[in-house]
């Protein structure tokens, strides 16, 4: 039972509704895109940029892959497909939603997002 | 945690073609699925009975548009239950996917039948317009378990983001067709079908006539909304609820309607009942002091029983009774069978196409005011009878000829059974 001491259980602390951490930065947005199947390959989790790095701005697929993922997400949500994490895009990411990923292929995206066990190869065993 | 290892979100669809149109893939091969709200995972926000009521309704809504039946199973071992629902917060129920607190992710569903609701969300009953409608979220997640993916189509219950539930949350045409792509359409024979004609007085005293279409099967019935191409939301309903005094498994309904007479009869076995449309119940005794139910042989001398079906031809003022391969034409004014009857059904209703005829034992002879045509229904098929409007286009068509058979489900959509446990 949930612990209480008062006869009328008035000391039952209503569990403070945990609030989901708003998606407000690049890292959270990358997690979102990866978690819900918008990233075709694993989106490399970049550390937040710490000023200009010696080898110049980050190049290559991660920036482009991320922009492409954002663009795909923006298109289906009828947002300007800028590829940039603008406020409207972040607001859409924060709307109440179902936890099932939005697109195929599910397994790759699911396999890399944190907290999900590695993809089980082959047909799913029937026995629960 | 092991329990969920193989419960990853839907893997590559089993039927590649299903993936091509993004329509998902069928998740179950059996017709009746069991479900349970697991005892260790009730929500703390709604009474348990209300949680179960809402889930029962959510399953029923899918059952009303698919051949699937859903039954709440509180007795079987957990592993034997097909779909298990539960509420949890944060790390919950051994699930690898942690909930994030109120806001954002409110629930998720696993292909092999587990549905989890984040109890940090504010779930509410259908009557409330605050919070997240538990009914709408449950219908969405059940859609996933049945194999439907997300879609961004406006109005679909399978949109990934929650949209506040309108006053009448229902499954729209496209969601119905999407799930029927996976599980097929609803087929099956009817005991009878008929249009119930109502007369009413308009504002200026004029008589208006309207009709409602009904399909009867076993102990339940549907009202069919012709203009919406579907049955009434929430049907089927038990006959004893909507038609007091009418028996189940009826054989026929006949509405005898002349200038002087307006009588409605249900037939079953060797008896018939007269229905009082004013009081909305079957007569026990009518104005002539006749008590009901009455033997068919008394009210319709020369007509055999039990019948297959019957219909009333208003212009000729004849009731056509069908039994096996014979048809009896009964003159309601002289209260007797016409001399030249009975006749073979193939003689009265000749097939337009060779070897395309019900031949005998039809389920219903249904005159549809919506289609202005007579249909002979048998099993999952119907034959439409040639009428006056067909003749000019096809002078070669025999009077009362039968066009080739078609599937009932192509004309009347989504007339689906539900599990009898949800009929109460």
Coordinates of C-alpha atoms in Angstrom, one line a residue:
Chain A
X1 CA 0.0 0.0 0.0
X2 CA 1.1 3.6 -0.4
X3 CA 2.3 4.6 3.1
X4 CA 0.0 6.8 5.2
X5 CA -0.4 7.5 8.9
X6 CA -3.6 9.6 9.3
X7 CA -6.9 7.8 9.7
X8 CA -8.3 9.7 6.9
X9 CA -5.2 9.2 4.7
X10 CA -5.0 13.0 4.3
X11 CA -1.2 12.6 4.5
X12 CA -1.3 10.5 1.4
X13 CA 1.0 12.6 -0.7
X14 CA -0.6 13.0 -4.1
X15 CA 2.1 11.8 -6.3
X16 CA 3.5 14.9 -7.8
X17 CA 2.7 14.5 -11.5
X18 CA 6.0 14.2 -13.0
X19 CA 6.2 16.4 -16.0
X20 CA 7.9 15.3 -19.2
X21 CA 11.0 17.3 -19.8
X22 CA 10.2 19.8 -22.6
X23 CA 12.0 19.2 -25.8
X24 CA 13.8 22.5 -26.0
X25 CA 17.3 21.8 -27.3
X26 CA 19.2 20.0 -30.1
X27 CA 19.9 17.0 -28.0
X28 CA 16.3 16.5 -26.9
X29 CA 15.1 17.0 -30.4
X30 CA 17.6 14.4 -31.7
X31 CA 16.3 11.9 -29.1
X32 CA 12.8 12.6 -30.2
X33 CA 13.5 12.1 -33.9
X34 CA 15.4 9.0 -33.2
X35 CA 12.8 7.6 -30.7
X36 CA 9.9 8.1 -33.1
X37 CA 11.5 6.8 -36.2
X38 CA 12.3 10.0 -38.0
X39 CA 16.0 9.3 -38.2
X40 CA 16.9 6.9 -41.0
X41 CA 20.2 6.0 -39.5
X42 CA 21.4 6.5 -35.9
X43 CA 21.7 10.2 -35.4
X44 CA 25.1 10.6 -33.8
X45 CA 24.5 12.3 -30.5
X46 CA 26.7 15.4 -30.7
X47 CA 27.8 17.1 -27.5
X48 CA 26.4 20.6 -27.4
X49 CA 28.8 22.6 -29.6
X50 CA 31.4 24.3 -27.3
X51 CA 32.4 27.3 -29.5
X52 CA 34.4 26.9 -32.7
X53 CA 36.3 23.7 -32.7
X54 CA 39.9 23.5 -34.1
X55 CA 38.8 21.5 -37.1
X56 CA 36.1 24.0 -37.9
X57 CA 32.3 23.6 -37.8
X58 CA 31.0 19.9 -37.6
X59 CA 30.6 18.6 -41.1
X60 CA 29.2 15.6 -42.7
X61 CA 26.2 13.5 -42.3
X62 CA 25.1 14.2 -38.8
X63 CA 24.2 17.8 -39.6
X64 CA 22.7 16.9 -43.0
X65 CA 21.1 13.7 -41.6
X66 CA 19.5 15.7 -38.8
X67 CA 18.3 18.4 -41.1
X68 CA 16.8 15.8 -43.4
X69 CA 15.0 14.1 -40.4
X70 CA 13.7 17.5 -39.2
X71 CA 12.5 18.2 -42.7
X72 CA 10.6 14.9 -42.9
X73 CA 9.0 15.5 -39.6
X74 CA 8.1 19.1 -40.6
X75 CA 6.5 18.0 -43.8
X76 CA 4.0 15.5 -42.3
X77 CA 3.1 18.1 -39.6
X78 CA 2.4 20.7 -42.3
X79 CA 5.3 22.9 -41.0
X80 CA 7.7 24.9 -43.3
X81 CA 10.2 22.2 -44.2
X82 CA 13.2 24.3 -43.3
X83 CA 15.2 21.5 -41.7
X84 CA 15.8 23.9 -38.8
X85 CA 14.6 23.3 -35.2
X86 CA 12.4 26.4 -35.1
X87 CA 9.9 27.1 -32.3
X88 CA 7.0 25.7 -34.2
X89 CA 8.8 22.4 -34.8
X90 CA 9.8 22.2 -31.2
X91 CA 6.3 23.0 -30.1
X92 CA 4.9 20.2 -32.3
X93 CA 7.5 17.8 -30.8
X94 CA 6.1 18.7 -27.3
X95 CA 2.5 17.9 -28.1
X96 CA 0.9 14.9 -26.3
X97 CA 1.5 11.8 -28.5
X98 CA 1.5 8.1 -28.7
X99 CA 4.8 6.3 -28.0
X100 CA 4.7 4.1 -31.0
X101 CA 7.2 5.3 -33.7
X102 CA 5.7 7.1 -36.7
X103 CA 7.5 5.6 -39.6
X104 CA 9.2 2.5 -40.9
X105 CA 11.7 1.0 -40.6
X106 CA 11.0 0.8 -36.9
X107 CA 13.7 -1.5 -35.8
X108 CA 16.7 0.6 -36.7
X109 CA 15.4 3.7 -35.0
X110 CA 14.2 1.7 -32.0
X111 CA 17.5 -0.2 -31.8
X112 CA 19.5 3.0 -31.3
X113 CA 17.3 5.0 -29.1
X114 CA 18.3 4.8 -25.5
X115 CA 16.2 2.6 -23.1
X116 CA 15.2 0.2 -25.8
X117 CA 16.7 -3.3 -26.0
X118 CA 18.7 -4.1 -29.1
X119 CA 16.5 -5.3 -32.0
X120 CA 15.7 -8.9 -31.9
X121 CA 16.8 -10.4 -35.2
X122 CA 14.4 -12.6 -37.2
X123 CA 10.7 -13.3 -36.7
X124 CA 9.3 -12.4 -33.3
X125 CA 8.8 -15.6 -31.2
X126 CA 5.1 -16.2 -30.6
X127 CA 5.3 -17.3 -27.0
X128 CA 4.7 -14.2 -24.8
Chain B
X1 CA 12.6 -7.3 -18.7
X2 CA 12.9 -10.6 -20.7
X3 CA 9.1 -10.6 -21.2
X4 CA 9.5 -7.6 -23.4
X5 CA 12.5 -8.6 -25.3
X6 CA 10.4 -9.9 -28.1
X7 CA 7.8 -7.2 -27.7
X8 CA 9.6 -4.6 -29.7
X9 CA 7.5 -2.1 -31.7
X10 CA 6.3 -3.7 -34.9
X11 CA 9.1 -5.1 -36.9
X12 CA 9.3 -5.2 -40.7
X13 CA 5.7 -6.0 -41.7
X14 CA 5.1 -9.7 -42.3
X15 CA 3.3 -8.9 -45.5
X16 CA 5.6 -6.6 -47.5
X17 CA 2.6 -5.4 -49.5
X18 CA 1.1 -4.1 -46.3
X19 CA 4.0 -1.9 -45.8
X20 CA 3.9 -0.5 -49.3
X21 CA 0.8 1.4 -48.7
X22 CA 1.8 2.1 -45.1
X23 CA -1.4 0.3 -44.1
X24 CA 0.2 -1.9 -41.4
X25 CA -0.1 -5.6 -41.2
X26 CA -2.6 -8.0 -39.6
X27 CA -1.5 -8.9 -36.1
X28 CA -4.0 -11.7 -35.2
X29 CA -5.3 -14.6 -37.1
X30 CA -8.2 -15.6 -34.8
X31 CA -11.6 -13.9 -34.7
X32 CA -12.2 -13.6 -31.0
X33 CA -9.6 -11.8 -29.0
X34 CA -9.5 -11.6 -25.2
X35 CA -8.4 -8.5 -23.3
X36 CA -7.9 -7.6 -19.6
X37 CA -7.0 -4.5 -17.6
X38 CA -4.3 -6.1 -15.4
X39 CA -5.0 -6.0 -11.7
X40 CA -1.6 -4.6 -10.7
X41 CA -1.9 -1.7 -13.1
X42 CA -5.1 0.2 -12.5
X43 CA -5.1 3.9 -12.9
X44 CA -5.3 6.0 -9.8
X45 CA -7.4 8.6 -11.6
X46 CA -10.7 6.9 -12.5
X47 CA -12.8 4.2 -10.7
X48 CA -11.7 0.8 -11.9
X49 CA -15.2 0.0 -13.2
X50 CA -15.1 3.2 -15.3
X51 CA -11.6 2.2 -16.7
X52 CA -13.0 -1.2 -17.7
X53 CA -16.2 0.3 -19.1
X54 CA -14.1 2.7 -21.3
X55 CA -11.9 -0.2 -22.5
X56 CA -14.9 -2.3 -23.2
X57 CA -16.3 0.5 -25.3
X58 CA -13.0 1.1 -27.1
X59 CA -12.9 -2.6 -28.1
X60 CA -16.5 -2.5 -29.1
X61 CA -15.9 0.4 -31.4
X62 CA -13.4 -1.7 -33.4
X63 CA -15.6 -4.7 -33.3
X64 CA -18.5 -2.7 -34.8
X65 CA -16.4 -2.2 -38.0
X66 CA -14.4 -5.5 -38.2
X67 CA -15.2 -9.2 -38.2
X68 CA -13.2 -9.3 -34.9
X69 CA -14.9 -10.0 -31.5
X70 CA -13.4 -8.8 -28.2
X71 CA -14.1 -10.4 -24.9
X72 CA -13.0 -9.2 -21.5
X73 CA -11.3 -12.2 -19.8
X74 CA -10.8 -12.0 -16.1
X75 CA -10.2 -15.7 -15.5
X76 CA -7.6 -17.0 -17.8
X77 CA -3.9 -17.1 -17.0
X78 CA -2.3 -13.8 -17.9
X79 CA -0.2 -15.3 -20.7
X80 CA -3.3 -16.6 -22.3
X81 CA -4.9 -13.2 -22.6
X82 CA -4.4 -11.7 -26.1
X83 CA -4.4 -8.0 -25.2
X84 CA -3.3 -6.7 -21.7
X85 CA -3.8 -3.1 -20.7
X86 CA -2.3 -1.3 -17.8
X87 CA -1.3 2.1 -16.3
X88 CA 2.1 3.0 -15.0
X89 CA 4.4 5.9 -14.3
X90 CA 8.0 6.3 -15.3
X91 CA 9.6 2.8 -15.4
X92 CA 6.5 0.6 -15.4
X93 CA 5.4 -3.0 -15.7
X94 CA 8.8 -4.3 -16.7
X95 CA 8.5 -2.3 -19.9
X96 CA 11.8 -1.1 -21.6
X97 CA 10.2 2.1 -22.7
X98 CA 10.1 4.5 -19.7
X99 CA 7.3 7.0 -19.5
X100 CA 8.3 10.7 -19.4
X101 CA 5.8 12.1 -17.0
X102 CA 2.7 14.2 -17.8
X103 CA 2.9 15.7 -21.3
X104 CA 4.4 14.3 -24.5
X105 CA 4.2 10.5 -24.5
X106 CA 0.9 9.4 -23.0
X107 CA 0.7 5.7 -24.0
X108 CA 2.3 3.1 -26.2
X109 CA 1.3 -0.3 -27.6
X110 CA 3.3 -3.4 -28.3
X111 CA 2.7 -5.6 -31.3
X112 CA 2.0 -8.7 -29.3
X113 CA -0.8 -7.1 -27.3
X114 CA 0.4 -5.0 -24.4
X115 CA -0.9 -1.5 -24.0
X116 CA 0.5 0.9 -21.4
X117 CA -0.9 4.2 -20.4
X118 CA 1.2 6.8 -18.6
X119 CA -0.7 7.4 -15.4
X120 CA 1.1 10.8 -15.0
X121 CA -1.3 12.0 -17.8
X122 CA -4.7 13.3 -16.9
X123 CA -7.0 10.7 -18.4
X124 CA -10.7 11.5 -18.4
X125 CA -14.0 9.7 -19.1
X126 CA -15.7 10.3 -22.5
X127 CA -18.2 12.7 -21.0
X128 CA -15.4 15.1 -19.9
X129 CA -13.8 17.6 -22.3
X130 CA -10.8 18.2 -20.0
X131 CA -7.6 16.2 -20.1
X132 CA -6.9 13.3 -22.5
X133 CA -9.9 11.1 -23.4
X134 CA -9.0 7.6 -22.2
X135 CA -11.5 6.3 -24.7
X136 CA -9.8 8.0 -27.7
X137 CA -6.3 7.0 -26.5
X138 CA -7.4 3.4 -26.0
X139 CA -9.0 3.2 -29.4
X140 CA -5.8 4.5 -30.9
X141 CA -3.6 2.0 -29.0
X142 CA -5.9 -0.9 -29.8
X143 CA -5.5 0.1 -33.4
X144 CA -1.8 -0.3 -33.1
X145 CA -2.1 -3.7 -31.5
X146 CA -4.4 -4.8 -34.3
X147 CA -1.6 -3.7 -36.7
X148 CA -2.5 -0.1 -37.8
X149 CA 0.5 2.4 -38.0
X150 CA 0.3 6.1 -37.4
X151 CA -1.2 8.3 -40.1
X152 CA -1.3 12.0 -40.5
X153 CA -4.6 12.0 -42.2
X154 CA -6.9 14.6 -40.5
X155 CA -9.7 13.0 -38.7
X156 CA -8.0 9.7 -38.3
X157 CA -7.9 8.2 -34.8
X158 CA -4.4 6.9 -35.7
X159 CA -2.7 10.3 -35.8
X160 CA 0.4 10.2 -33.5
X161 CA -0.6 13.4 -31.7
X162 CA -3.6 13.7 -29.5
X163 CA -6.4 15.9 -30.9
X164 CA -9.2 16.8 -28.4
X165 CA -12.1 14.4 -28.8
X166 CA -15.0 16.1 -30.5
X167 CA -18.6 15.7 -29.2
X168 CA -19.1 12.4 -31.0
X169 CA -15.8 10.5 -31.3
X170 CA -16.2 7.7 -33.8
X171 CA -14.2 5.7 -36.3
X172 CA -14.4 7.5 -39.7
X173 CA -14.8 5.9 -43.1
X174 CA -11.0 5.8 -43.8
X175 CA -10.1 4.2 -40.5
X176 CA -12.8 1.6 -41.1
X177 CA -11.4 0.8 -44.5
X178 CA -7.8 0.7 -43.1
X179 CA -8.7 -1.9 -40.5
X180 CA -10.8 -3.9 -43.0
X181 CA -7.8 -4.0 -45.3
X182 CA -6.2 -6.1 -42.5
X183 CA -9.1 -8.1 -41.3
X184 CA -11.6 -8.1 -44.1
X185 CA -15.1 -6.8 -44.2
X186 CA -18.1 -8.1 -42.3
X187 CA -20.1 -10.8 -44.0
X188 CA -22.9 -13.1 -42.9
X189 CA -26.6 -13.9 -43.5
X190 CA -29.5 -12.0 -42.0
X191 CA -32.7 -13.3 -40.6
X192 CA -34.5 -10.4 -42.3
X193 CA -34.1 -6.9 -43.6
X194 CA -36.8 -4.3 -44.0
X195 CA -37.5 -0.6 -44.2
X196 CA -39.7 0.6 -41.4
X197 CA -42.0 3.3 -42.9
X198 CA -43.2 6.0 -40.5
X199 CA -46.0 8.5 -41.2
X200 CA -45.9 11.8 -39.5
X201 CA -47.8 15.1 -39.8
X202 CA -45.7 18.0 -41.0
X203 CA -46.0 21.6 -39.6
X204 CA -48.9 22.4 -41.9
X205 CA -50.7 19.2 -41.2
X206 CA -49.4 17.4 -44.4
X207 CA -48.6 13.7 -44.0
X208 CA -44.9 13.1 -44.3
X209 CA -43.5 9.6 -44.8
X210 CA -40.0 8.5 -43.7
X211 CA -38.3 5.2 -43.5
X212 CA -35.5 3.5 -41.5
X213 CA -33.6 0.5 -42.7
X214 CA -33.2 -2.4 -40.3
X215 CA -31.1 -5.6 -40.5
X216 CA -32.0 -8.4 -38.0
X217 CA -29.7 -11.3 -37.1
X218 CA -30.2 -13.8 -34.2
X219 CA -31.0 -11.8 -31.1
X220 CA -29.7 -8.4 -32.3
X221 CA -30.3 -5.8 -35.0
X222 CA -28.8 -2.8 -36.7
X223 CA -30.3 0.4 -38.0
X224 CA -28.6 1.2 -41.3
X225 CA -28.0 4.8 -42.1
X226 CA -28.3 4.8 -45.9
X227 CA -27.1 8.4 -46.3
X228 CA -24.0 7.6 -44.3
X229 CA -23.3 4.2 -45.8
X230 CA -22.9 2.6 -42.4
X231 CA -24.9 1.3 -39.4
X232 CA -25.9 3.5 -36.6
X233 CA -23.0 4.2 -34.1
X234 CA -23.3 1.8 -31.3
X235 CA -25.3 -0.9 -33.1
X236 CA -26.0 -3.8 -33.0
X237 CA -28.5 -3.7 -30.2
X238 CA -30.6 -6.5 -28.7
X239 CA -34.0 -7.0 -30.3
X240 CA -35.6 -7.2 -26.9
X241 CA -34.4 -3.8 -26.2
X242 CA -35.5 -2.0 -29.3
X243 CA -38.5 -4.1 -30.3
X244 CA -40.5 -5.1 -27.2
X245 CA -42.4 -8.3 -27.6
X246 CA -40.7 -9.3 -30.9
X247 CA -39.0 -12.7 -30.7
X248 CA -35.4 -13.3 -31.6
X249 CA -34.4 -15.1 -34.9
X250 CA -37.4 -13.8 -36.8
X251 CA -38.1 -15.3 -40.2
X252 CA -39.9 -12.3 -41.8
X253 CA -41.4 -8.9 -41.5
X254 CA -44.3 -7.6 -43.5
X255 CA -45.9 -4.2 -43.6
X256 CA -49.4 -4.4 -45.1
X257 CA -50.2 -0.9 -46.1
X258 CA -53.3 0.1 -48.0
X259 CA -55.7 3.0 -47.9
X260 CA -57.6 1.3 -45.1
X261 CA -54.9 -0.9 -43.5
X262 CA -51.6 -0.2 -41.8
X263 CA -50.5 -3.5 -40.2
X264 CA -47.0 -4.7 -39.4
X265 CA -46.3 -8.3 -38.8
X266 CA -43.3 -10.3 -37.6
X267 CA -43.2 -14.1 -38.5
X268 CA -41.3 -16.8 -36.7
X269 CA -41.8 -20.5 -36.9
X270 CA -45.5 -21.3 -37.0
X271 CA -46.6 -18.0 -35.4
X272 CA -46.8 -14.3 -36.2
X273 CA -46.9 -11.1 -34.1
X274 CA -48.5 -7.8 -34.9
X275 CA -46.5 -4.8 -33.9
X276 CA -48.1 -1.6 -32.5
X277 CA -46.0 1.2 -34.0
X278 CA -47.7 3.8 -31.9
X279 CA -46.9 2.1 -28.6
X280 CA -43.7 0.7 -30.0
X281 CA -44.3 -2.8 -28.9
X282 CA -45.9 -6.0 -30.1
X283 CA -49.6 -6.3 -29.7
X284 CA -51.0 -8.8 -27.2
X285 CA -54.5 -8.1 -28.6
X286 CA -55.4 -6.0 -31.6
X287 CA -58.4 -3.8 -32.2
X288 CA -60.4 -6.8 -33.6
X289 CA -59.7 -8.6 -30.3
X290 CA -57.3 -11.0 -31.9
X291 CA -54.6 -12.2 -29.5
X292 CA -51.0 -12.5 -30.5
X293 CA -48.9 -14.4 -31.3
X294 CA -51.3 -16.2 -33.7
X295 CA -50.8 -19.3 -35.8
X296 CA -49.8 -18.2 -39.4
X297 CA -52.4 -20.7 -40.7
X298 CA -55.1 -18.7 -39.0
X299 CA -54.1 -15.3 -40.2
X300 CA -52.9 -16.3 -43.7
X301 CA -54.8 -19.5 -44.7
X302 CA -52.9 -21.6 -47.2
X303 CA -49.5 -20.3 -46.2
X304 CA -47.1 -23.0 -45.0
X305 CA -44.8 -22.5 -42.0
X306 CA -42.2 -22.1 -40.9
X307 CA -41.4 -19.6 -43.7
X308 CA -38.1 -18.5 -45.2
X309 CA -39.2 -14.9 -45.6
X310 CA -41.9 -12.6 -47.1
X311 CA -42.5 -9.2 -48.5
X312 CA -45.5 -7.0 -49.3
X313 CA -46.0 -5.8 -52.9
X314 CA -47.9 -2.5 -52.3
X315 CA -49.2 -1.9 -55.9
X316 CA -50.7 -5.4 -56.3
X317 CA -51.6 -5.6 -52.5
X318 CA -50.1 -9.1 -52.4
X319 CA -47.8 -10.6 -49.8
X320 CA -45.3 -12.9 -51.4
X321 CA -44.3 -15.7 -49.0
X322 CA -41.1 -17.8 -49.7
X323 CA -40.6 -21.3 -48.5
X324 CA -37.9 -23.5 -49.9
X325 CA -38.1 -23.2 -53.7
X326 CA -41.7 -22.1 -53.7
X327 CA -43.4 -18.7 -53.7
X328 CA -47.0 -18.1 -52.5
X329 CA -48.8 -14.9 -53.5
X330 CA -51.4 -14.0 -50.8
X331 CA -54.2 -11.6 -51.7
X332 CA -54.6 -9.4 -48.5
X333 CA -58.1 -8.2 -49.6
X334 CA -59.6 -11.7 -50.3
X335 CA -57.4 -13.2 -47.6
X336 CA -56.3 -16.2 -49.7
X337 CA -53.5 -17.5 -51.9
X338 CA -53.9 -16.6 -55.6
X339 CA -55.2 -19.6 -57.6
X340 CA -52.1 -19.8 -59.8
X341 CA -49.8 -20.1 -56.8
X342 CA -47.6 -21.6 -55.4
X343 CA -45.0 -21.2 -58.2
X344 CA -41.3 -22.0 -58.4
X345 CA -39.1 -19.1 -57.4
X346 CA -37.2 -19.5 -60.6
X347 CA -40.5 -19.0 -62.5
X348 CA -41.6 -15.9 -60.6
X349 CA -38.0 -14.4 -60.4
X350 CA -36.2 -15.8 -63.4
X351 CA -32.4 -15.4 -63.5
X352 CA -31.1 -12.8 -66.0
X353 CA -27.9 -14.8 -66.2
X354 CA -27.9 -18.6 -66.4
X355 CA -27.0 -20.5 -63.2
X356 CA -27.0 -17.3 -61.3
X357 CA -30.0 -17.7 -59.0
X358 CA -30.6 -18.4 -55.2
X359 CA -33.0 -21.2 -56.3
X360 CA -34.4 -21.9 -52.7
X361 CA -34.3 -21.0 -49.1
X362 CA -33.6 -17.3 -49.3
X363 CA -33.0 -15.4 -46.0
X364 CA -34.9 -12.2 -46.9
X365 CA -36.9 -10.4 -49.7
X366 CA -36.1 -6.8 -49.0
X367 CA -37.7 -3.9 -50.8
X368 CA -35.3 -0.9 -50.3
X369 CA -36.8 2.6 -50.5
X370 CA -33.3 3.9 -50.6
X371 CA -32.4 1.9 -53.8
X372 CA -36.1 1.7 -55.0
X373 CA -35.5 -2.0 -55.7
X374 CA -36.3 -5.4 -54.3
X375 CA -33.4 -7.6 -53.2
X376 CA -33.4 -11.3 -52.5
X377 CA -30.8 -11.9 -49.8
X378 CA -29.2 -15.3 -49.2
X379 CA -26.1 -15.9 -47.2
X380 CA -23.6 -13.1 -47.9
X381 CA -25.1 -12.4 -51.3
X382 CA -27.9 -10.5 -52.8
X383 CA -29.8 -10.6 -56.2
X384 CA -31.5 -7.4 -57.3
X385 CA -34.8 -7.8 -59.0
X386 CA -35.4 -6.1 -62.3
X387 CA -37.7 -3.1 -61.9
X388 CA -39.6 -0.7 -64.1
X389 CA -36.6 1.7 -64.3
X390 CA -34.4 -1.1 -65.6
X391 CA -36.8 -2.1 -68.4
X392 CA -36.3 0.9 -70.7
X393 CA -32.5 0.3 -70.6
X394 CA -32.9 -3.4 -71.1
X395 CA -36.1 -4.4 -72.9
X396 CA -34.8 -7.9 -73.0
X397 CA -34.8 -8.1 -69.3
X398 CA -37.5 -10.5 -68.0
X399 CA -40.0 -8.9 -65.6
X400 CA -38.9 -9.6 -62.0
X401 CA -35.7 -11.0 -63.4
X402 CA -32.8 -11.4 -61.0
X403 CA -29.5 -9.6 -61.8
X404 CA -26.4 -11.6 -61.1
X405 CA -25.5 -11.9 -57.5
X406 CA -23.4 -9.4 -55.6
X407 CA -21.9 -9.3 -52.1
X408 CA -24.1 -7.7 -49.5
X409 CA -21.1 -6.1 -48.0
X410 CA -20.6 -4.1 -51.2
X411 CA -24.0 -2.5 -50.9
X412 CA -24.5 -2.2 -47.1
X413 CA -21.2 -1.4 -45.3
X414 CA -19.9 -2.4 -41.9
X415 CA -22.9 -4.4 -40.7
X416 CA -20.7 -6.2 -38.1
X417 CA -21.4 -8.4 -35.2
X418 CA -20.0 -7.9 -31.7
X419 CA -19.2 -10.3 -29.0
X420 CA -22.5 -11.3 -27.3
X421 CA -20.9 -10.3 -23.9
X422 CA -20.9 -6.7 -25.1
X423 CA -24.6 -6.7 -26.3
X424 CA -25.9 -6.1 -22.8

